[in-house]
């Protein structure tokens, strides 16, 4: 049984709830509190979704944070059996500091379709949009990939913008990008938002490169599949202990993963709602009577993506939800 075609809009309500819960903590310097509020809201709303969901990629495994844990069953228990990947707050530091592009994220695929990262926390990634899909290779020199992206988009290499996490582990790739003449946008946190931007039109981002989170890579693959882009990745342990655990779990560190391996079914759903104001999704705006949210919803089977602005009234929300959005946390 495949997931119902309307599941995407149900998932939209889940990420909206998480964003509304977390947004009360924007700029307060308390990322665990914001994350906890998002987790509680997401778990509550997931219980209303008509699916037999199992969390394959949970939240908080790298930090000591509230969790929607791996193996947790979510949804009503009825409907299609699904794999679920969640990140109630992607960019908890961004949330705590009030910086752009913190988002609430969920992805759903038929049961067994999502690749399980197990003990692998880090992955070297290459993400591009539809124009450059099929024209890049994680194993190729950075310069070659830049030239392929530029040619596909009808621009010069000097006009190509690549997003990377500003980490010591990415210094070599940053150096290669600068030597080739590309533009670089360094970010402090958040893997999924820039990958979405690379696959969406008119965002000013052409590619994502460098080592980031493996769980976020699987979530990204679900979105990229629906947007017609391409993602490649390879596990990149960042400590001897992680390397040992990954090898003991039977993972091949030399294998190049495609987005079709990271999610092996063409019928996936993805939803993201902005928490803080960002480059492509507006953040939560509170008013005396309610709030507004901006979200992205993607279904890979149809290749449909929607940008949705929602207006929420406290009076209505209080009648259908146990989440005290309108009260100070």
mmCIF file of N, CA and C in Angstrom, residues 86-196:
data_model
loop_
_atom_site.group_PDB
_atom_site.id
_atom_site.type_symbol
_atom_site.label_atom_id
_atom_site.label_comp_id
_atom_site.label_asym_id
_atom_site.label_seq_id
_atom_site.Cartn_x
_atom_site.Cartn_y
_atom_site.Cartn_z
ATOM 1 N N UNK A 86 12.574 12.756 10.877
ATOM 2 C CA UNK A 86 12.169 14.032 11.456
ATOM 3 C C UNK A 86 13.373 14.833 11.928
ATOM 4 N N UNK A 87 13.236 16.124 11.872
ATOM 5 C CA UNK A 87 14.148 17.059 12.529
ATOM 6 C C UNK A 87 13.282 18.231 12.976
ATOM 7 N N UNK A 88 12.722 18.147 14.184
ATOM 8 C CA UNK A 88 11.781 19.176 14.643
ATOM 9 C C UNK A 88 12.365 20.586 14.611
ATOM 10 N N UNK A 89 13.668 20.707 14.886
ATOM 11 C CA UNK A 89 14.363 21.985 14.700
ATOM 12 C C UNK A 89 15.680 21.700 13.998
ATOM 13 N N UNK A 90 15.731 21.961 12.712
ATOM 14 C CA UNK A 90 16.985 21.844 11.983
ATOM 15 C C UNK A 90 17.694 23.188 12.112
ATOM 16 N N UNK A 91 18.779 23.187 12.875
ATOM 17 C CA UNK A 91 19.475 24.431 13.194
ATOM 18 C C UNK A 91 19.088 24.939 14.566
ATOM 19 N N UNK A 92 19.339 24.113 15.608
ATOM 20 C CA UNK A 92 18.974 24.539 16.965
ATOM 21 C C UNK A 92 19.795 25.752 17.409
ATOM 22 N N UNK A 93 21.069 25.822 16.991
ATOM 23 C CA UNK A 93 21.866 27.002 17.320
ATOM 24 C C UNK A 93 21.326 28.253 16.628
ATOM 25 N N UNK A 94 20.847 28.082 15.397
ATOM 26 C CA UNK A 94 20.247 29.210 14.680
ATOM 27 C C UNK A 94 19.014 29.702 15.430
ATOM 28 N N UNK A 95 18.216 28.767 15.910
ATOM 29 C CA UNK A 95 17.037 29.115 16.702
ATOM 30 C C UNK A 95 17.437 29.884 17.953
ATOM 31 N N UNK A 96 18.409 29.345 18.692
ATOM 32 C CA UNK A 96 18.817 29.957 19.953
ATOM 33 C C UNK A 96 19.376 31.357 19.761
ATOM 34 N N UNK A 97 20.081 31.563 18.641
ATOM 35 C CA UNK A 97 20.711 32.859 18.376
ATOM 36 C C UNK A 97 19.840 33.797 17.546
ATOM 37 N N UNK A 98 18.691 33.321 17.102
ATOM 38 C CA UNK A 98 17.811 34.149 16.276
ATOM 39 C C UNK A 98 18.344 34.376 14.879
ATOM 40 N N UNK A 99 19.145 33.411 14.364
ATOM 41 C CA UNK A 99 19.743 33.536 13.040
ATOM 42 C C UNK A 99 18.857 32.896 11.977
ATOM 43 N N UNK A 100 19.042 33.242 10.699
ATOM 44 C CA UNK A 100 18.163 32.743 9.636
ATOM 45 C C UNK A 100 18.265 31.245 9.398
ATOM 46 N N UNK A 101 17.183 30.724 8.767
ATOM 47 C CA UNK A 101 17.137 29.377 8.183
ATOM 48 C C UNK A 101 17.032 28.228 9.173
ATOM 49 N N UNK A 102 16.512 28.479 10.376
ATOM 50 C CA UNK A 102 16.115 27.368 11.232
ATOM 51 C C UNK A 102 14.727 26.914 10.769
ATOM 52 N N UNK A 103 14.566 25.611 10.537
ATOM 53 C CA UNK A 103 13.318 25.091 9.992
ATOM 54 C C UNK A 103 12.897 23.825 10.732
ATOM 55 N N UNK A 104 11.605 23.508 10.672
ATOM 56 C CA UNK A 104 11.065 22.233 11.157
ATOM 57 C C UNK A 104 10.846 21.339 9.945
ATOM 58 N N UNK A 105 11.289 20.085 10.021
ATOM 59 C CA UNK A 105 11.337 19.224 8.836
ATOM 60 C C UNK A 105 10.790 17.834 9.133
ATOM 61 N N UNK A 106 10.101 17.264 8.134
ATOM 62 C CA UNK A 106 9.703 15.861 8.187
ATOM 63 C C UNK A 106 9.724 15.290 6.774
ATOM 64 N N UNK A 107 10.085 14.018 6.651
ATOM 65 C CA UNK A 107 10.028 13.302 5.370
ATOM 66 C C UNK A 107 9.424 11.933 5.620
ATOM 67 N N UNK A 108 8.644 11.464 4.664
ATOM 68 C CA UNK A 108 7.957 10.175 4.787
ATOM 69 C C UNK A 108 8.104 9.410 3.482
ATOM 70 N N UNK A 109 8.366 8.102 3.590
ATOM 71 C CA UNK A 109 8.481 7.223 2.428
ATOM 72 C C UNK A 109 7.860 5.881 2.784
ATOM 73 N N UNK A 110 7.514 5.064 1.792
ATOM 74 C CA UNK A 110 6.995 3.728 2.089
ATOM 75 C C UNK A 110 7.969 2.937 2.958
ATOM 76 N N UNK A 111 7.432 2.041 3.789
ATOM 77 C CA UNK A 111 8.246 1.281 4.730
ATOM 78 C C UNK A 111 9.383 0.555 4.026
ATOM 79 N N UNK A 112 10.577 0.718 4.570
ATOM 80 C CA UNK A 112 11.761 0.068 4.039
ATOM 81 C C UNK A 112 12.507 0.864 2.990
ATOM 82 N N UNK A 113 11.994 2.055 2.631
ATOM 83 C CA UNK A 113 12.613 2.824 1.545
ATOM 84 C C UNK A 113 13.776 3.685 2.006
ATOM 85 N N UNK A 114 13.779 4.092 3.276
ATOM 86 C CA UNK A 114 14.827 5.001 3.744
ATOM 87 C C UNK A 114 16.066 4.247 4.199
ATOM 88 N N UNK A 115 17.219 4.724 3.746
ATOM 89 C CA UNK A 115 18.499 4.169 4.159
ATOM 90 C C UNK A 115 18.751 4.529 5.612
ATOM 91 N N UNK A 116 19.167 3.548 6.391
ATOM 92 C CA UNK A 116 19.397 3.770 7.817
ATOM 93 C C UNK A 116 20.857 4.126 8.069
ATOM 94 N N UNK A 117 21.144 5.331 8.558
ATOM 95 C CA UNK A 117 22.538 5.741 8.780
ATOM 96 C C UNK A 117 23.208 5.058 9.956
ATOM 97 N N UNK A 118 22.427 4.394 10.820
ATOM 98 C CA UNK A 118 23.023 3.684 11.951
ATOM 99 C C UNK A 118 23.934 4.582 12.765
ATOM 100 N N UNK A 119 25.186 4.152 13.022
ATOM 101 C CA UNK A 119 26.101 4.942 13.843
ATOM 102 C C UNK A 119 26.874 5.995 13.052
ATOM 103 N N UNK A 120 26.543 6.151 11.771
ATOM 104 C CA UNK A 120 27.270 7.112 10.930
ATOM 105 C C UNK A 120 26.683 8.507 11.093
ATOM 106 N N UNK A 121 27.411 9.389 11.708
ATOM 107 C CA UNK A 121 26.928 10.744 11.968
ATOM 108 C C UNK A 121 27.266 11.720 10.846
ATOM 109 N N UNK A 122 28.348 11.448 10.098
ATOM 110 C CA UNK A 122 28.823 12.441 9.132
ATOM 111 C C UNK A 122 28.965 11.863 7.735
ATOM 112 N N UNK A 123 28.708 12.721 6.750
ATOM 113 C CA UNK A 123 28.719 12.330 5.345
ATOM 114 C C UNK A 123 29.246 13.476 4.498
ATOM 115 N N UNK A 124 30.102 13.140 3.528
ATOM 116 C CA UNK A 124 30.544 14.104 2.524
ATOM 117 C C UNK A 124 29.460 14.175 1.450
ATOM 118 N N UNK A 125 28.990 15.385 1.118
ATOM 119 C CA UNK A 125 27.810 15.529 0.262
ATOM 120 C C UNK A 125 28.078 16.423 -0.943
ATOM 121 N N UNK A 126 27.298 16.144 -1.973
ATOM 122 C CA UNK A 126 27.234 17.002 -3.146
ATOM 123 C C UNK A 126 25.772 17.057 -3.557
ATOM 124 N N UNK A 127 25.199 18.259 -3.551
ATOM 125 C CA UNK A 127 23.786 18.444 -3.896
ATOM 126 C C UNK A 127 23.673 19.529 -4.953
ATOM 127 N N UNK A 128 22.934 19.229 -6.026
ATOM 128 C CA UNK A 128 22.688 20.209 -7.089
ATOM 129 C C UNK A 128 21.217 20.156 -7.492
ATOM 130 N N UNK A 129 20.798 21.171 -8.236
ATOM 131 C CA UNK A 129 19.427 21.251 -8.705
ATOM 132 C C UNK A 129 19.200 20.507 -10.004
ATOM 133 N N UNK A 130 18.002 20.611 -10.561
ATOM 134 C CA UNK A 130 17.630 19.848 -11.753
ATOM 135 C C UNK A 130 18.534 20.090 -12.964
ATOM 136 N N UNK A 131 19.003 21.319 -13.154
ATOM 137 C CA UNK A 131 19.810 21.621 -14.346
ATOM 138 C C UNK A 131 21.100 20.811 -14.378
ATOM 139 N N UNK A 132 21.722 20.653 -13.221
ATOM 140 C CA UNK A 132 23.027 19.970 -13.158
ATOM 141 C C UNK A 132 22.918 18.507 -12.767
ATOM 142 N N UNK A 133 21.701 18.011 -12.540
ATOM 143 C CA UNK A 133 21.523 16.606 -12.185
ATOM 144 C C UNK A 133 22.063 15.715 -13.297
ATOM 145 N N UNK A 134 22.840 14.701 -12.918
ATOM 146 C CA UNK A 134 23.423 13.791 -13.889
ATOM 147 C C UNK A 134 24.704 14.292 -14.519
ATOM 148 N N UNK A 135 25.136 15.483 -14.138
ATOM 149 C CA UNK A 135 26.319 16.089 -14.757
ATOM 150 C C UNK A 135 27.477 16.279 -13.768
ATOM 151 N N UNK A 136 27.275 15.897 -12.513
ATOM 152 C CA UNK A 136 28.306 16.078 -11.487
ATOM 153 C C UNK A 136 28.653 14.731 -10.878
ATOM 154 N N UNK A 137 29.786 14.701 -10.171
ATOM 155 C CA UNK A 137 30.246 13.445 -9.576
ATOM 156 C C UNK A 137 31.038 13.769 -8.313
ATOM 157 N N UNK A 138 30.631 13.170 -7.210
ATOM 158 C CA UNK A 138 31.317 13.394 -5.934
ATOM 159 C C UNK A 138 32.802 13.059 -6.024
ATOM 160 N N UNK A 139 33.169 12.118 -6.909
ATOM 161 C CA UNK A 139 34.562 11.702 -7.044
ATOM 162 C C UNK A 139 35.370 12.598 -7.980
ATOM 163 N N UNK A 140 34.710 13.480 -8.697
ATOM 164 C CA UNK A 140 35.404 14.365 -9.637
ATOM 165 C C UNK A 140 36.064 15.520 -8.885
ATOM 166 N N UNK A 141 37.108 16.124 -9.463
ATOM 167 C CA UNK A 141 37.694 17.316 -8.845
ATOM 168 C C UNK A 141 36.650 18.426 -8.691
ATOM 169 N N UNK A 142 36.795 19.228 -7.659
ATOM 170 C CA UNK A 142 35.859 20.330 -7.407
ATOM 171 C C UNK A 142 35.735 21.219 -8.635
ATOM 172 N N UNK A 143 36.857 21.516 -9.275
ATOM 173 C CA UNK A 143 36.865 22.389 -10.447
ATOM 174 C C UNK A 143 35.992 21.821 -11.567
ATOM 175 N N UNK A 144 36.075 20.502 -11.781
ATOM 176 C CA UNK A 144 35.267 19.869 -12.827
ATOM 177 C C UNK A 144 33.775 19.980 -12.515
ATOM 178 N N UNK A 145 33.422 19.785 -11.275
ATOM 179 C CA UNK A 145 32.013 19.901 -10.900
ATOM 180 C C UNK A 145 31.503 21.331 -11.057
ATOM 181 N N UNK A 146 32.334 22.279 -10.703
ATOM 182 C CA UNK A 146 31.946 23.684 -10.875
ATOM 183 C C UNK A 146 31.716 24.007 -12.352
ATOM 184 N N UNK A 147 32.592 23.508 -13.194
ATOM 185 C CA UNK A 147 32.445 23.763 -14.630
ATOM 186 C C UNK A 147 31.183 23.101 -15.171
ATOM 187 N N UNK A 148 30.868 21.908 -14.670
ATOM 188 C CA UNK A 148 29.659 21.215 -15.109
ATOM 189 C C UNK A 148 28.399 21.965 -14.667
ATOM 190 N N UNK A 149 28.420 22.467 -13.445
ATOM 191 C CA UNK A 149 27.275 23.235 -12.938
ATOM 192 C C UNK A 149 27.108 24.521 -13.730
ATOM 193 N N UNK A 150 28.216 25.213 -13.962
ATOM 194 C CA UNK A 150 28.171 26.476 -14.704
ATOM 195 C C UNK A 150 27.631 26.267 -16.118
ATOM 196 N N UNK A 151 28.115 25.232 -16.787
ATOM 197 C CA UNK A 151 27.663 24.947 -18.151
ATOM 198 C C UNK A 151 26.176 24.610 -18.177
ATOM 199 N N UNK A 152 25.735 23.808 -17.216
ATOM 200 C CA UNK A 152 24.330 23.409 -17.167
ATOM 201 C C UNK A 152 23.396 24.588 -16.913
ATOM 202 N N UNK A 153 23.884 25.571 -16.170
ATOM 203 C CA UNK A 153 23.037 26.709 -15.810
ATOM 204 C C UNK A 153 23.273 27.920 -16.706
ATOM 205 N N UNK A 154 24.206 27.796 -17.630
ATOM 206 C CA UNK A 154 24.465 28.900 -18.546
ATOM 207 C C UNK A 154 25.100 30.101 -17.897
ATOM 208 N N UNK A 155 25.980 29.846 -16.918
ATOM 209 C CA UNK A 155 26.681 30.922 -16.225
ATOM 210 C C UNK A 155 28.164 30.591 -16.196
ATOM 211 N N UNK A 156 28.971 31.508 -15.689
ATOM 212 C CA UNK A 156 30.399 31.242 -15.547
ATOM 213 C C UNK A 156 30.671 30.613 -14.182
ATOM 214 N N UNK A 157 31.828 29.983 -14.040
ATOM 215 C CA UNK A 157 32.215 29.406 -12.757
ATOM 216 C C UNK A 157 32.250 30.488 -11.680
ATOM 217 N N UNK A 158 32.650 31.686 -12.060
ATOM 218 C CA UNK A 158 32.726 32.789 -11.098
ATOM 219 C C UNK A 158 31.351 33.199 -10.563
ATOM 220 N N UNK A 159 30.294 32.783 -11.258
ATOM 221 C CA UNK A 159 28.933 33.093 -10.809
ATOM 222 C C UNK A 159 28.295 31.969 -10.005
ATOM 223 N N UNK A 160 28.956 30.822 -9.939
ATOM 224 C CA UNK A 160 28.415 29.682 -9.195
ATOM 225 C C UNK A 160 28.581 29.923 -7.691
ATOM 226 N N UNK A 161 27.496 29.740 -6.943
ATOM 227 C CA UNK A 161 27.526 29.901 -5.489
ATOM 228 C C UNK A 161 27.345 28.553 -4.818
ATOM 229 N N UNK A 162 28.286 28.205 -3.950
ATOM 230 C CA UNK A 162 28.277 26.922 -3.242
ATOM 231 C C UNK A 162 28.175 27.187 -1.741
ATOM 232 N N UNK A 163 27.306 26.433 -1.081
ATOM 233 C CA UNK A 163 27.147 26.552 0.367
ATOM 234 C C UNK A 163 27.896 25.420 1.064
ATOM 235 N N UNK A 164 28.624 25.757 2.111
ATOM 236 C CA UNK A 164 29.325 24.768 2.940
ATOM 237 C C UNK A 164 29.177 25.151 4.400
ATOM 238 N N UNK A 165 29.190 24.132 5.263
ATOM 239 C CA UNK A 165 29.298 24.386 6.692
ATOM 240 C C UNK A 165 30.699 24.885 7.015
ATOM 241 N N UNK A 166 30.786 25.925 7.814
ATOM 242 C CA UNK A 166 32.087 26.474 8.189
ATOM 243 C C UNK A 166 32.688 25.616 9.299
ATOM 244 N N UNK A 167 33.400 24.595 8.879
ATOM 245 C CA UNK A 167 34.022 23.641 9.799
ATOM 246 C C UNK A 167 35.449 23.360 9.334
ATOM 247 N N UNK A 168 36.315 23.004 10.284
ATOM 248 C CA UNK A 168 37.694 22.657 9.956
ATOM 249 C C UNK A 168 37.737 21.522 8.946
ATOM 250 N N UNK A 169 36.808 20.579 9.070
ATOM 251 C CA UNK A 169 36.805 19.422 8.171
ATOM 252 C C UNK A 169 36.545 19.793 6.712
ATOM 253 N N UNK A 170 36.016 20.990 6.471
ATOM 254 C CA UNK A 170 35.709 21.428 5.108
ATOM 255 C C UNK A 170 36.731 22.410 4.542
ATOM 256 N N UNK A 171 37.818 22.652 5.267
ATOM 257 C CA UNK A 171 38.781 23.664 4.828
ATOM 258 C C UNK A 171 39.420 23.330 3.483
ATOM 259 N N UNK A 172 39.700 22.048 3.238
ATOM 260 C CA UNK A 172 40.300 21.667 1.969
ATOM 261 C C UNK A 172 39.382 21.967 0.796
ATOM 262 N N UNK A 173 38.099 21.659 0.944
ATOM 263 C CA UNK A 173 37.142 21.907 -0.141
ATOM 264 C C UNK A 173 36.926 23.403 -0.330
ATOM 265 N N UNK A 174 36.916 24.151 0.755
ATOM 266 C CA UNK A 174 36.780 25.604 0.662
ATOM 267 C C UNK A 174 37.943 26.188 -0.133
ATOM 268 N N UNK A 175 39.131 25.695 0.137
ATOM 269 C CA UNK A 175 40.322 26.169 -0.578
ATOM 270 C C UNK A 175 40.217 25.859 -2.075
ATOM 271 N N UNK A 176 39.778 24.648 -2.418
ATOM 272 C CA UNK A 176 39.634 24.274 -3.827
ATOM 273 C C UNK A 176 38.592 25.144 -4.529
ATOM 274 N N UNK A 177 37.510 25.429 -3.855
ATOM 275 C CA UNK A 177 36.458 26.264 -4.434
ATOM 276 C C UNK A 177 36.972 27.676 -4.708
ATOM 277 N N UNK A 178 37.735 28.209 -3.774
ATOM 278 C CA UNK A 178 38.264 29.562 -3.955
ATOM 279 C C UNK A 178 39.306 29.603 -5.060
ATOM 280 N N UNK A 179 40.124 28.571 -5.128
ATOM 281 C CA UNK A 179 41.135 28.519 -6.193
ATOM 282 C C UNK A 179 40.474 28.446 -7.573
ATOM 283 N N UNK A 180 39.303 27.805 -7.643
ATOM 284 C CA UNK A 180 38.582 27.694 -8.910
ATOM 285 C C UNK A 180 37.809 28.960 -9.250
ATOM 286 N N UNK A 181 37.639 29.851 -8.262
ATOM 287 C CA UNK A 181 36.982 31.126 -8.513
ATOM 288 C C UNK A 181 35.501 31.187 -8.204
ATOM 289 N N UNK A 182 34.959 30.139 -7.586
ATOM 290 C CA UNK A 182 33.533 30.132 -7.270
ATOM 291 C C UNK A 182 33.229 31.002 -6.057
ATOM 292 N N UNK A 183 31.968 31.362 -5.936
ATOM 293 C CA UNK A 183 31.497 32.071 -4.744
ATOM 294 C C UNK A 183 31.176 31.054 -3.657
ATOM 295 N N UNK A 184 31.474 31.403 -2.428
ATOM 296 C CA UNK A 184 31.209 30.507 -1.304
ATOM 297 C C UNK A 184 30.321 31.214 -0.298
ATOM 298 N N UNK A 185 29.324 30.498 0.165
ATOM 299 C CA UNK A 185 28.499 31.000 1.260
ATOM 300 C C UNK A 185 28.687 30.046 2.436
ATOM 301 N N UNK A 186 29.406 30.490 3.457
ATOM 302 C CA UNK A 186 29.663 29.670 4.632
ATOM 303 C C UNK A 186 28.532 29.824 5.635
ATOM 304 N N UNK A 187 28.095 28.708 6.186
ATOM 305 C CA UNK A 187 27.012 28.736 7.171
ATOM 306 C C UNK A 187 27.495 28.092 8.463
ATOM 307 N N UNK A 188 26.874 28.478 9.571
ATOM 308 C CA UNK A 188 27.301 27.969 10.868
ATOM 309 C C UNK A 188 26.597 26.672 11.232
ATOM 310 N N UNK A 189 25.376 26.482 10.765
ATOM 311 C CA UNK A 189 24.583 25.310 11.120
ATOM 312 C C UNK A 189 23.522 25.076 10.055
ATOM 313 N N UNK A 190 22.994 23.834 10.056
ATOM 314 C CA UNK A 190 21.851 23.539 9.200
ATOM 315 C C UNK A 190 22.230 22.954 7.858
ATOM 316 N N UNK A 191 21.932 21.663 7.654
ATOM 317 C CA UNK A 191 22.276 20.981 6.413
ATOM 318 C C UNK A 191 21.154 21.009 5.382
ATOM 319 N N UNK A 192 19.920 20.925 5.842
ATOM 320 C CA UNK A 192 18.803 20.694 4.934
ATOM 321 C C UNK A 192 18.408 21.957 4.176
ATOM 322 N N UNK A 193 18.314 23.091 4.859
ATOM 323 C CA UNK A 193 17.847 24.323 4.218
ATOM 324 C C UNK A 193 18.677 24.705 2.991
ATOM 325 N N UNK A 194 20.019 24.733 3.065
ATOM 326 C CA UNK A 194 20.777 25.099 1.860
ATOM 327 C C UNK A 194 20.640 24.085 0.736
ATOM 328 N N UNK A 195 20.468 22.803 1.078
ATOM 329 C CA UNK A 195 20.267 21.794 0.031
ATOM 330 C C UNK A 195 18.957 22.041 -0.705
ATOM 331 N N UNK A 196 17.923 22.416 0.023
ATOM 332 C CA UNK A 196 16.654 22.765 -0.608
ATOM 333 C C UNK A 196 16.837 23.964 -1.540
#
